[in-house]
Every structure is written in C-alpha cells, then in structure tokens.
Amino acid sequence: MTDLIATLNEEQARAVTLPAQHALILAGAGSGKTRVLTTRIAWLIQTGQVTPQGVLAVTFTNKAAKEMQARLAAMLPVNPKAMWIGTFHGLCNRLLRAHHREAGLPQLFQILDSADQLAAIKRLLKTLNVDDEKFPPRELQHFINGQKEQGVRAAAVDAFDDFTRRRVALYAEYEAQCQREAVVDFPELLLRTYELLSRNEPLRHHYQRRFRHILTDEFQDTNKLQYQWLKLLAGGEEGEAPACLFCVGDDDQSIYRFRGAEVGNMLAFEREFKVPNVIRLEQNYRSCGNILDAANAIIANNTQRLGKELWTDRGEGEPIRVYEAFTDGDEARWLVDEVQALVRDGMLRSDIAILYRANALSRGLEHQLFSAGVSYRVYGGLRFFERQEVKHALAYLRLIANPDDDTAFARVVNFPTRGIGARSLEALQDAARTYNSSLYATVSHLSGKPRASIGAFVQLIETLRNATASLPLPEAVDHVLDQSGLRAHYESQKEKDGRERLENLDEIISAATNFVAESEAPEPDVAHPLLADFLAHASLEAGDHQADATDDAVQLMTVHAAKGLEFDAVFLCGLEEGLFPHENSLMETDGLEEERRLMYVAVTRARQRLYVSLAQSRMLHGQTRYNMRSRFLEEIPEALTKWLTPRTSGGQMQARPAYFTPSPAAPRRPAVAARAPGRDLGGLRIGQNVRHARFGVGVIVAAEGSGSDARVHINFGAQGVKWLLLSVAKLDPV
Ligand SMILES: Nc1ncnc2c1ncn2[C@@H]1O[C@H](COP(=O)(O)OP(=O)(O)OP(=O)(O)O)[C@@H](O)[C@H]1O
Ligand SMILES: [Mg+2]
C-alpha cells in the first residue's frame, strides 16, 4: 500500500490520505482523479478506517465501474464484486431489488431502456386515444424524464396552463401503467430509491450507518436528483456524523448539461457541506506536452470556468497531426491506412481510438475498416446498420426485393402506424399458418377489416416496387424513405433523437451511393438488380466482424462515450464547422462552450499521438456539404501541429480542384442531393452571420449548388436550421 502512495505526487497523496472529512478534488483531465479515488478506497480499507462493505463508489459508466473493481482487486485481498461500486442506475437497481417490497415493486420488476420507455408511452397514448400529434410521444418522454430528474412526481408538478395540465395527467397515467406492468424506467430507478430512503426511516438509517465513505467520480455531470440522492445517503441527521463525501470532477469536462447535469453541484457541495478540503491536481500524467498544450489552448477560449491549468513533465512528444482530406471517403481511407501503419509498428489495435462528434459519422469509417479487414468495436451506440430506423428502412427495401420476407413484413407492416390492430395481425398470422404461405401472400385470403387495412400496406409495397424499378439505387432509397412515411414519422419527433434518426436515414442514401460506385455495376445502374446485393452487404456489415470485448480491436465511439478513457493514439475526425461544433450549438454561447468542453474531452483522451482530420466535402445525411474548418482546429496553436496535407488558407475551404481524379471508391455519379462544387454565394461565405426578414439572424453552415441553384444551410437558432435558395431568400450580411 505504501508503495501505491509512493507512486503518487504530493497533492495526490494528500488527497488519498485525507482524514475522514468531506473533500472535493477539482482537477483537469488526466491529472489522476480516478486513480486518486480508487487509491483512496484501497487506503481507507487497508488502514482499517472502513470495511469494504462501508464504501459506496459511484462511477459514470459500467466500464469504469469494472475497471475500478479490477484495480482494487489488484491492490487488496477483497472481493470487489461484493462492494458497492457502480453507476447511479446500477446501485439503485441493487437497492430496489433488495427492498422491492418496501419500494412497492415485485422482485422481478423489469427495467425499461429508453426505447422501451418510448414504446410504452406510445402504447399508453393509443389506449387513451390521445392525439399523438398534439402530444408527440418523444416530447412526452422528455417531459416525464425531466420531471423525474428534478425529483417531481405527477401529483407535484405545478401546471399553470391547459397543455401542461394534460401532460401532467398523461404523466400520471404513465406512472400507473408502469406500476401495473411492474416496469421501471431509468430515471425512475433513482427517484424510486430516493423516495424509498426518504420515507423509510429505519432503512435510511441502516444505509446511512453502513456507508461511511461515499465517493463520486465525474461529479461535474451529476444532475439535481443524483446530488439529492447522495446528500440523503450521506445523512448526518439528529446529531449523527454524516458519511464522508469524496467528490472528484472537472468543470471543463461537463458535457451533459443538455441532459440536466448541473455543474453548479460542485459549488453547492462545497458550500452546503462546508467542505474543508478542496484539492487541485495540476500535473497531467496522461498526455505528452503538445497534446496538453493544445487542450489548454482550446479550453482557454471558454469564459465559464472555475479555472485551472495543467502541466506535464513528459516532454513535448509528437506534434498533433492534421489531415485535410478532399472528401470524407478520402479521410476514412487515410485514417485506416494510418491505423494499419501504427499496428505494423507494434501498437495494439485496442490502444487506438477513433472519435467523432455524431454517430452518423461512424458509417463511413466502419465501412473502410470493414473493407480493409481491420477488426473494430463500436462503443455506446449501435453499429450503423443495426440502428432501429435503419433496420426499418431496410425492411421496406427487403420487402421490395422479396415480399416473402416475414420478418421484414412484421417489422414495418404497422410502422409508421397505419392503424393495423393486433387482432388483424393475429388473423393474418393464423391464415398464413393455414395456407402455409408468407404473410404478404396471405393477405389476399383475408376478408373484412384486416383485408382492407393490411391490403393497403401490400398495395404500398407494390407501388414502391414499380416506382423504384427504373431509378438509380440511391434515388430508389430516397423514394422509399419518403413514400413509406418513415421520414415524415421521424420528422414529427422534434427531440434530438428524432433528428439523429433522420440523419441516419439519409445516411443510407450515402451508403447506397458508395455501394453503387464500388460495385462495378453495369450501366444503367438501376435499382432492382443491385438491391439484393446492397441488402446483403448491409446485413453482412451489421452482423459479422463485430469483435468481442476480448479481441484486439480498434475502438470507435462518440466523444461523449470516451469520457474518462485514454488511448495511446486518438483519431478525432470530422473537425468541420457545423459538425464539431455541432450546427445546433452555433447560436448560443452556452451551446458553444459545451461543444468546446467536448473538444477538450476529445483531445485529452490521447496519450502519445493525436490526429485530427477533416474533409473539404462530406457526404452526410444524403447530401454533400462543404463546411469550413472547425474553429476548434484554428484554436490549436500552429506550432503544435504538423500538417500531413498542404495547409490551405483557412477560411472557406477550397473546392476540389478540377484536375483531381476521383479515387476508385469515390462516387462516380453525383448522389441524389449532391451538386457541383463550384459555388458562387453572392459575396457570402460559410460561417458568416446573416439576417433574414422572417427568421432573423442566423449563421451559414453549409452551401450547395451554384448560380441560380445555389442554396445555403442556415442555422437560425430557435427558429431552426433551414435550406434557403440564395436567388430567392433576401439575406443581409450582419
Ligand atoms: N502519480 C502518477 N504517476 C504515474 N501515473 C499516474 C499518476 N497519476 C495518474 N497517473 C496515470 O495517468 C493517467 C490518467 O489518470 P486518471 O485516469 O486517473 O485521470 P483523470 O483525472 O481521472 O482523467 P479524466 O479527467 O480524463 O477522467 C492514468 O493512466 C493514470 O494511471
Ligand atoms: Mg477520470
């Protein structure tokens, strides 16, 4: 044990060996916060100040909890599985299972993940005959979860207008439905435990006496209810000594404010508990100097900071490598080549991470990795072709290619909802068994209402088949997305999630475009002969090649999912305005500062090598976009970087030069929505602020087309993001 402390620096050792009092460790990335927290648990146990059962430690992800357990097992002769180390959700689940009766739940209550929860809400709305146009399920879900995260039950919501009163009534109905069906959603796990402990005094005292040390990692991302929960468990009632709270966090890494995380909890904690020990750690052990300097320089542009600096004695290390590709395809190919070179030089694949801001970027990368036979693993998110909305879209295509595909039929016959009832489907399934034929073929044997409702669906598929027969594959996909109602369905879902799903739908068009370009298709490349191949390609890419956890695989994830992790080499791609910072954040300072913190998290994941890349044109969501270089890239001091491609002048990116010959995998024909690059934006440029008579002030985030066809993509903040024709819209520079 003393050995372990000997490897720590002075401040770290002081934090680990603090007396039994509250403490706040406020420190930047890679300064050893998580290591200090883990070592403190070991030290407390080893010095006999607490038993392993007396410790409660909260981590942010299950992966982090497992790592902490493994480190403890290496330091101490204890069974860390028996200890209370886990995420808020995991720990609450454990408490509720142990005291399910007191919590009013059957022992085998089921947990609803976010998708299940949404399905439950939809079902509820249907049963109650509620118009889901007026009360979109996803908004209702957001409302309910928001209330629960504030610790507010339906009965306690203050509703001053009719709309809110209706929502609250639905919240109450939803609570009743969950209770009837014995299911618990994510925020409910926390709220239920919180209520259990606050109402049940003996139980509360039991746990307050038991957990004498409560340690929380990533404290900057706790929400209000989580903080209340910690306070409740810490106790300190009626003259009893409270448990010692040991919280570690970094305000510069607070990246969940959009979900209700309150960085103010750090200050509230310090104030409310009169925390006697606030320790700052300033030495970074993770990253080489250049990487750290870049991170410091980037975050210095934020104004809302508690303020701290990081230094390292590891030497400056390698420069940050910057690659500016012509297209996203070029970017992905370069990236995979570079990954392979690193692996040849002896780096483990699992020490290499590819990070991106938005999930939609993973498809192109996955495709390149897959084609090159590099095993990879996608964390915290499904692989592209496994995502629900993508599977729905593929199901329509599968029915066009093969009407007898019953799985595809069942998946979309009533999605988007077309009022086909469970009874009708049962009748169809029974008849299919009797006639021993596929669902599709059986519809003609039905009669009455089922025949009419399901018959209309069959008719839709027939129409789709005819309409797409002579279209090029990407256009066929586009057509199906529209006519199936899928696009409209996800468009009606205004929350973040709905947008992301829409983006993923459009991404299938990009996939089809690339597939056609690569498949040596005979001219004319009309959809139908290619469709089956494309679908096979999609299911292959979805199923196989997903390396399992033990495999040595390159790690792909969003920046959000990378919090707390570290890798020898990090590739951060898509560094373009509109992508990172994300276009939805451009209008508000808070939004931009949260994006910058996210950038800081991304950069500080790298130990030795950091690559940042961008593409001058990117096919995303079915459209070719020409974005400006990300301001975050411009915020990295030039002396720290090494450009692998000629450094362009910055500002608006150059269009691909006319002499550039497309590489083999680049699209041979323009995609549905792609336009020729030579643009004349009538004196405007991407990144510029403009005023529109109706929408107000916005920022130009992308452009396409030229001459009288030129269109610009403008983010008007609260007014939304719009495509406007330059020749029609009157835009004044501001
Ligand atoms: N005193 C030390 N000597 C050597 N290595 C250290 C020391 N302290 C921390 N490290 C190493 O530095 C790396 C970063 O530590 P850790 O993950 O605990 O930082 P962190 O502050 O939790 O980072 P983040 O903010 O990203 O969560 C780890 O590999 C850790 O083992
Ligand atoms: Mg950490």
Coordinates of C-alpha atoms and ligand atoms in Angstrom, one line a residue, residues 30 32-35 217-218 248 253 286 563-565 605, ligand 2:
G30 CA -5.6 13.1 -16.9
G32 CA -5.2 11.2 -11.8
K33 CA -8.6 12.0 -10.3
T34 CA -10.0 8.5 -10.9
R35 CA -6.7 7.0 -9.8
D217 CA -16.3 10.2 -9.9
E218 CA -17.2 12.7 -12.7
V248 CA -14.0 14.4 -7.9
Q253 CA -15.4 18.3 -18.8
R286 CA -1.6 11.1 -19.5
K563 CA -15.2 10.4 -21.2
G564 CA -12.7 9.1 -18.6
L565 CA -11.0 6.8 -21.0
R605 CA -8.0 11.2 -24.4
Ligands
MG2 MG -11.3 10.0 -14.6

